[in-house]
Short mmCIF file of C-alpha atoms in Angstrom, two decimals:
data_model
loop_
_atom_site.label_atom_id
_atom_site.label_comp_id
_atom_site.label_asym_id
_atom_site.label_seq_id
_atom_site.Cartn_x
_atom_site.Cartn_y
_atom_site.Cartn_z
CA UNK C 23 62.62 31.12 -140.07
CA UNK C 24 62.19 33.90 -137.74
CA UNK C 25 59.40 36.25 -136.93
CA UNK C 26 57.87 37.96 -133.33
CA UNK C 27 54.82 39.77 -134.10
CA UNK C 28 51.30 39.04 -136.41
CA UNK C 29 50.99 35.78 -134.98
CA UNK C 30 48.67 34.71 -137.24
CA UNK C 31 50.89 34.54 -140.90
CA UNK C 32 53.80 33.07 -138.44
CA UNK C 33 50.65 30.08 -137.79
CA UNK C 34 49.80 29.66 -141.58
CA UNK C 35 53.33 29.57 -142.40
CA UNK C 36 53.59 26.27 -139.79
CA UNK C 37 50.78 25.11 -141.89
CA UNK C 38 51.78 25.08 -145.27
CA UNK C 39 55.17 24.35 -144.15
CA UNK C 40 55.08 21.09 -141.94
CA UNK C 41 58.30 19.62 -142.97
CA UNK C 42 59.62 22.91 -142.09
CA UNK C 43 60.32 24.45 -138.47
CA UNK C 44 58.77 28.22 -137.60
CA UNK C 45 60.24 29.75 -134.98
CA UNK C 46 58.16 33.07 -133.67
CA UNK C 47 60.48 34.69 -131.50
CA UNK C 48 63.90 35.88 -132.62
CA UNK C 49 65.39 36.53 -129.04
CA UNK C 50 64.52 32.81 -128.66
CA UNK C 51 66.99 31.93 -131.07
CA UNK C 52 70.53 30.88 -130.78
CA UNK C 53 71.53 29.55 -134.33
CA UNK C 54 71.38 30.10 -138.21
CA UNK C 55 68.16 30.01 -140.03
CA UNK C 56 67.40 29.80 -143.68
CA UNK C 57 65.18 32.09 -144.38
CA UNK C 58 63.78 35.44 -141.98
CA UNK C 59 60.39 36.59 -142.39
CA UNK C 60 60.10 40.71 -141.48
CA UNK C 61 56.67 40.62 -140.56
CA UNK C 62 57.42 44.32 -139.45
CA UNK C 63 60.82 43.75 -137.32
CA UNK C 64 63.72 45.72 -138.79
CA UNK C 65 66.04 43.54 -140.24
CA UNK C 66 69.27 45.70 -140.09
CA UNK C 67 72.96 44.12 -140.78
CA UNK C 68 73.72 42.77 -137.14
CA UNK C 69 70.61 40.54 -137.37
CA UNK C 70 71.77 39.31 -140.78
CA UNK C 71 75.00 38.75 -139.37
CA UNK C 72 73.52 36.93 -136.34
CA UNK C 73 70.86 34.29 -138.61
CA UNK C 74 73.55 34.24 -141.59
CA UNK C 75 69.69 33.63 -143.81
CA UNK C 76 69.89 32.93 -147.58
CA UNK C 77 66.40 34.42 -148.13
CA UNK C 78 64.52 37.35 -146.47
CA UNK C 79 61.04 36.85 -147.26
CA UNK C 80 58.63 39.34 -146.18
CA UNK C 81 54.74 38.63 -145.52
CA UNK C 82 53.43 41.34 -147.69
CA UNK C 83 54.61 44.58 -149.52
CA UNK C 84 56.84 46.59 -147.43
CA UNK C 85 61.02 46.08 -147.61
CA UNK C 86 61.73 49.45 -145.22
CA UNK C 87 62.45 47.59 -142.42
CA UNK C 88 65.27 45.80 -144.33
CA UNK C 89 68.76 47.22 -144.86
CA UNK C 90 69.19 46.25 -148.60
CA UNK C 91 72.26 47.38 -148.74
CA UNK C 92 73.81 45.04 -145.97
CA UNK C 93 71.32 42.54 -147.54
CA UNK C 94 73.39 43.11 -150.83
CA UNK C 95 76.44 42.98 -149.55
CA UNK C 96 76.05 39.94 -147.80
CA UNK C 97 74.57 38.36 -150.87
CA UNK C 98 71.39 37.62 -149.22
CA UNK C 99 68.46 36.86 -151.63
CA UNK C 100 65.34 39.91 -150.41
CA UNK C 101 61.93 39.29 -151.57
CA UNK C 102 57.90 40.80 -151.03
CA UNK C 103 54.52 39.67 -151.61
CA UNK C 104 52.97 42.33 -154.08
CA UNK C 105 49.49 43.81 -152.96
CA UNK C 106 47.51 44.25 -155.56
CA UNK C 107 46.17 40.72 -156.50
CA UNK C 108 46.29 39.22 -152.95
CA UNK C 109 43.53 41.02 -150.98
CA UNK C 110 45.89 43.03 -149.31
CA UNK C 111 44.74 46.52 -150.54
CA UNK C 112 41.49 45.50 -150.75
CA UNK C 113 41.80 45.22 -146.31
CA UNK C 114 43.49 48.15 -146.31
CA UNK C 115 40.86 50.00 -147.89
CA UNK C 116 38.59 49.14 -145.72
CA UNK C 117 40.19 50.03 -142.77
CA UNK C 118 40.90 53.48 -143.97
CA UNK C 119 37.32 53.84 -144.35
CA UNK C 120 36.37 51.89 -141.13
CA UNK C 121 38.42 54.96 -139.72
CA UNK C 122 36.88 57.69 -141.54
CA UNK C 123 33.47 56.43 -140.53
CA UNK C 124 34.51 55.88 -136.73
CA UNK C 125 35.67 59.82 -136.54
CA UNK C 126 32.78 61.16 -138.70
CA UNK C 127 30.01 59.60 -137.04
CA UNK C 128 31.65 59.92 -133.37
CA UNK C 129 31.68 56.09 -132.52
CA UNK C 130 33.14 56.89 -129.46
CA UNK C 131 31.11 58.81 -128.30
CA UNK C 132 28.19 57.00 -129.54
CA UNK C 133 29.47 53.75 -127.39
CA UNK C 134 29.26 56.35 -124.63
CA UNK C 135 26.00 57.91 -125.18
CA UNK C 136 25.11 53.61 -125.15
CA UNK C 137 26.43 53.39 -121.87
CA UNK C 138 24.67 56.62 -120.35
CA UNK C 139 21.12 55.28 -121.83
CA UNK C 140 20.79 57.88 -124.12
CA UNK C 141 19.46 58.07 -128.11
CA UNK C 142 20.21 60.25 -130.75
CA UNK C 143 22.95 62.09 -130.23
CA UNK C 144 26.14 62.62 -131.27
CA UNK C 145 25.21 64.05 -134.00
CA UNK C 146 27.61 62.94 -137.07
CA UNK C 147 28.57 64.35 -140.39
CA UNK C 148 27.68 62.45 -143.98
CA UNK C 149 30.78 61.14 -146.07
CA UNK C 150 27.98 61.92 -148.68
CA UNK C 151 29.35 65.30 -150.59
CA UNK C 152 32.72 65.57 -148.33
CA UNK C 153 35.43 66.33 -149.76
CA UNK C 154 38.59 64.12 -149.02
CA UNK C 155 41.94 63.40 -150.50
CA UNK C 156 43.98 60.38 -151.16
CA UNK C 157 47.39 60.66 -150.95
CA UNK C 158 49.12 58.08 -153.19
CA UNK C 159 47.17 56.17 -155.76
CA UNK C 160 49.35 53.02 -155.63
CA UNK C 161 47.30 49.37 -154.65
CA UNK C 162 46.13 50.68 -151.67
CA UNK C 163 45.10 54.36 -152.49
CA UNK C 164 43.01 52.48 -155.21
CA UNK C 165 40.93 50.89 -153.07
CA UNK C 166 40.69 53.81 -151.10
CA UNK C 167 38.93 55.68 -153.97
CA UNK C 168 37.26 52.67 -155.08
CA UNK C 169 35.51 52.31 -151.62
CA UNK C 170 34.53 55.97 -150.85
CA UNK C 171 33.13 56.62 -154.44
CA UNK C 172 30.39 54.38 -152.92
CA UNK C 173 29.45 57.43 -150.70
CA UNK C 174 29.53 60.02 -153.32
CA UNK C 175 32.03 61.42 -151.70
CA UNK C 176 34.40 64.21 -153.81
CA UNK C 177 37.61 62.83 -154.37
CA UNK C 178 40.98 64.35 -155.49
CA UNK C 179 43.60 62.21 -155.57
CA UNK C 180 47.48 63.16 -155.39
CA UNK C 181 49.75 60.76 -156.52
CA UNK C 182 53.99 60.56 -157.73
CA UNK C 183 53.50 61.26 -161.79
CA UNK C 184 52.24 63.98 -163.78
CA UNK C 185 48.63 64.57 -165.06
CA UNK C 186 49.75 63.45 -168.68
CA UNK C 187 51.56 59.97 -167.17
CA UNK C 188 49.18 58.29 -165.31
CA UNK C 189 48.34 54.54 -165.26
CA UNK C 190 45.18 53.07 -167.09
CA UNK C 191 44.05 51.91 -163.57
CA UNK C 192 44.21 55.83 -161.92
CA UNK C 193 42.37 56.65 -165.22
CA UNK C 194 39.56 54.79 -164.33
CA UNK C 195 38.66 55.49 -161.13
CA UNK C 196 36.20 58.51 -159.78
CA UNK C 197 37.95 61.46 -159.08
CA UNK C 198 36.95 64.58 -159.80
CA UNK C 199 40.67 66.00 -159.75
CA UNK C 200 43.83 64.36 -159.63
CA UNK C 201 47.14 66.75 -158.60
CA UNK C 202 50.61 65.58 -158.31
CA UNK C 203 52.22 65.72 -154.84
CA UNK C 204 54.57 68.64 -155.78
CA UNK C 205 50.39 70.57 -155.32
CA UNK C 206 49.64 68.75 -152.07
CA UNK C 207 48.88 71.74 -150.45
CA UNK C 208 46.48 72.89 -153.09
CA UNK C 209 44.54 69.49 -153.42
CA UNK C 210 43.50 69.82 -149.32
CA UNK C 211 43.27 73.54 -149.32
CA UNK C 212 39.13 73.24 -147.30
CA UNK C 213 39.40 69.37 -148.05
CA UNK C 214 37.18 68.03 -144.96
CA UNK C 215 39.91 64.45 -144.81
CA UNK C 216 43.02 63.19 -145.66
CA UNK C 217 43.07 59.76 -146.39
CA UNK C 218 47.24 58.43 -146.92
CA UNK C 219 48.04 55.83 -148.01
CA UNK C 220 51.41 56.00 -150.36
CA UNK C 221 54.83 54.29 -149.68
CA UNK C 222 57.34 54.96 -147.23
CA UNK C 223 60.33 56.26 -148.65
CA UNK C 224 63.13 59.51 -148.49
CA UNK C 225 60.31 61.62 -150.61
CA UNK C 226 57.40 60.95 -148.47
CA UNK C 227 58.46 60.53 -144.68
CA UNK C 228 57.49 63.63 -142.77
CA UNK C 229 55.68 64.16 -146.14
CA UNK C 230 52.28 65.13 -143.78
CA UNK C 231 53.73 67.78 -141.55
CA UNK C 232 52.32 71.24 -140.05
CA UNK C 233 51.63 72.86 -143.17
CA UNK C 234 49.62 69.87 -144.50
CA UNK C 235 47.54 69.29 -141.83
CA UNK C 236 46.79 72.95 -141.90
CA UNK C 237 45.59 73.31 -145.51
CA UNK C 238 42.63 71.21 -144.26
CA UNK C 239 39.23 72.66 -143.11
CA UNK C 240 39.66 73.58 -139.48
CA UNK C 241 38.09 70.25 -137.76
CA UNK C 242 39.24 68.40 -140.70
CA UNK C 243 40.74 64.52 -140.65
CA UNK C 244 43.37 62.27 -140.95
CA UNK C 245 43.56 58.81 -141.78
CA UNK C 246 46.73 56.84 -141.90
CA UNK C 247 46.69 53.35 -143.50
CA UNK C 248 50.72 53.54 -145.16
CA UNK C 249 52.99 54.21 -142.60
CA UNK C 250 53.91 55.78 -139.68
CA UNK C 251 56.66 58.45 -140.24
CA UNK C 252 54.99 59.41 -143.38
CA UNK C 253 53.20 61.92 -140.99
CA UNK C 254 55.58 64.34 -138.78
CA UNK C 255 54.62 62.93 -135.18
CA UNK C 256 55.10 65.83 -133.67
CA UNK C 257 52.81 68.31 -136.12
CA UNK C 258 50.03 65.82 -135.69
CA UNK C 259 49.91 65.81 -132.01
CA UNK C 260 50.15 69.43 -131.87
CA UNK C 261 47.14 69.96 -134.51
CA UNK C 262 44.88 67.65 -132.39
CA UNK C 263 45.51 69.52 -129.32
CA UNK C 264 44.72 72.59 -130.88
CA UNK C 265 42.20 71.38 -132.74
CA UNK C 266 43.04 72.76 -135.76
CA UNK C 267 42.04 68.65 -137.05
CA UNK C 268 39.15 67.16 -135.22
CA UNK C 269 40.29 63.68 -135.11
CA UNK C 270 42.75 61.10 -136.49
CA UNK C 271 42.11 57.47 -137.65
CA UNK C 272 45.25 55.05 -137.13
CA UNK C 273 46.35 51.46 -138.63
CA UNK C 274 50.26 52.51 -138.37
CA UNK C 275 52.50 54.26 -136.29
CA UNK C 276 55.98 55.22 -135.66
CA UNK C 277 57.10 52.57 -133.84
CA UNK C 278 55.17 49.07 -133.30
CA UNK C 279 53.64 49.14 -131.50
CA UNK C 280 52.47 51.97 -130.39
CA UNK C 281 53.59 52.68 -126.22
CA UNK C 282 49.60 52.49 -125.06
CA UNK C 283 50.54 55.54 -122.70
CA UNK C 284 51.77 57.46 -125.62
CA UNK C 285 50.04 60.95 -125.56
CA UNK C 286 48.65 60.69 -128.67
CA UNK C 287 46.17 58.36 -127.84
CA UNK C 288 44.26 60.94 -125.23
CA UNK C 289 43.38 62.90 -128.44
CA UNK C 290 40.44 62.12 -130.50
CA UNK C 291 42.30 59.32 -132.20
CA UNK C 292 40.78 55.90 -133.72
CA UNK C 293 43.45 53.14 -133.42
CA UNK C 294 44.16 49.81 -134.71
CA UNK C 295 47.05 47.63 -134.36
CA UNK C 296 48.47 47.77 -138.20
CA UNK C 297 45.52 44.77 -138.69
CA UNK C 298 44.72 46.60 -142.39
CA UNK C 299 45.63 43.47 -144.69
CA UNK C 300 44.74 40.99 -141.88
CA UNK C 301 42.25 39.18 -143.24
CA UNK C 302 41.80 35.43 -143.74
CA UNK C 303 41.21 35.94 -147.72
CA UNK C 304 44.39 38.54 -148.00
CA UNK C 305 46.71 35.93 -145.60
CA UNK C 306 45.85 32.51 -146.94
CA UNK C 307 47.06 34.17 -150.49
CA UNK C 308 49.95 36.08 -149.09
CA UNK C 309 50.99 32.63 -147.01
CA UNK C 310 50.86 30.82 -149.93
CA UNK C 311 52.99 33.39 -151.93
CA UNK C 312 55.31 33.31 -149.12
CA UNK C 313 55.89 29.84 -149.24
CA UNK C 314 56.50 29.77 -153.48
CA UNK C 315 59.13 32.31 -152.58
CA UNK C 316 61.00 29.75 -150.07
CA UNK C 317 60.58 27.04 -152.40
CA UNK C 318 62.17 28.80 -155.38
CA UNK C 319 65.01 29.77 -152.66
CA UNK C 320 65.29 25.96 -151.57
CA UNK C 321 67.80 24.03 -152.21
#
């Protein structure tokens, strides 16, 4: 089993399987192994062809990093961990509106106004009555909604299907508009945030590009919880520079991680390292799907 980064499933993995030996670092590795676990590491055909696995397993919901196709043709079993009942979303939620909090109240700059002895200022703005979309209403856009309803926030969510085709569980949560993404740019048109949090795939990368980001409110934000390349790099640098958004809140980026020189992060950015669905409820469930999936593989 092979894995190099989020040390801590690699550990719980060591755990549940004693009999078993976890190896965290791929270069380290000079022989077959039975089964790889992704955790974020692009699994393309060379590195199949180097480990010769049985099973690709991957520590939560996301298979972009693995060519199927080479996967397929090399009849090598791929399998994920689905979100929804594990915790997963539920973290990811939270971050997003960790984020949202962190740019609309300044925290920054509040830390800073700690450090100069001062009180009462920067001044923030209320989640209470903002208006703020969430793109994709999968597991994880859920939860999005879910939390920020708690603020009485407005919410218009923009999801995959039409109006007359969504699930029972979009139904039911608090939005006072739903739009499908083909009306993107209508749902944010003065939206004050932009909450993603859909799947990475050939419809959505670049999905959040120049255009997008300009629909919202001058000063507006972004939050990123799904992916990197979903958002065009590029547009989102140049729309914090000019300020056209205030501020950005990132889990994910477009390559992991992120080069701590990149220019990006000498914007009004709030970063964390992809840590959304790391918590010890969401990874002690995950682990332990993990390891059913092995066992069903064993043999």
């Amino acid at each position: 089993m092979a894995s190099t980064t989020f040390p801590v499933a690699a550990e719980m993995l060591a755990k549940l399987l004693p009999d078993d030996e976890v190896l965290v670092d791929h270069r380290r590795v000079d022989e077959p192994v039975d089964v790889i676990v992704p955790l974020m590491s692009r699994i393309d055909a060379g590195m199949m062809d180097r480990f010769r696995p049985r099973l690709i397993q991957q520590f939560g919901v996301g298979l972009e990093g693995v060519d199927l196709a080479a996967a397929a043709e090399r009849g090598i079993a791929v399998a994920n961990v689905a979100g929804h009942d594990t915790g997963n979303a539920d973290g990811v939620g939270e971050i997003a509106v960790l984020h949202l909090l962190a740019l609309t109240r300044r925290l920054h700059e509040a830390r800073e106004a700690v450090q100069a002895g001062k009180l009462g200022e920067p001044i923030g703005v209320p989640l209470s009555g903002a208006r703020i979309v969430v793109l994709g209403l999968g597991a994880v856009g859920r939860a999005v909604v879910n939390r920020l309803s708690g603020f009485r926030a407005h919410i218009t969510g923009v999801g995959s299907r039409d109006a007359s085709d969504l699930s029972d569980e979009v139904r039911a949560l608090a939005l006072e508009a739903y739009l499908p993404v083909a009306r993107l740019l209508d749902a944010l048109a003065g939206a004050d945030a932009l909450i993603v949090g859909c799947v990475l795939n050939q419809h959505t990368r670049g999905l959040v590009g120049a255009r997008t980001l300009a629909a919202l409110r001058t000063g507006g934000y972004l939050v990123n919880v799904a992916r990197g390349p979903v958002v065009d790099y590029a547009a989102l640098l140049a729309a914090l520079r000019s300020g056209q958004i205030g501020g950005a809140g990132l889990d994910v980026f477009w390559d992991e991680p992120i080069d701590p020189l990149d220019p990006l992060l000498e914007q009004n950015v709030s970063v964390t390292p992809h840590i959304g669905g790391v918590t010890t409820g969401s990874y002690r469930l995950m682990a332990e799907r993990v390891v059913a999936g092995i066992e069903r593989h064993r043999g």
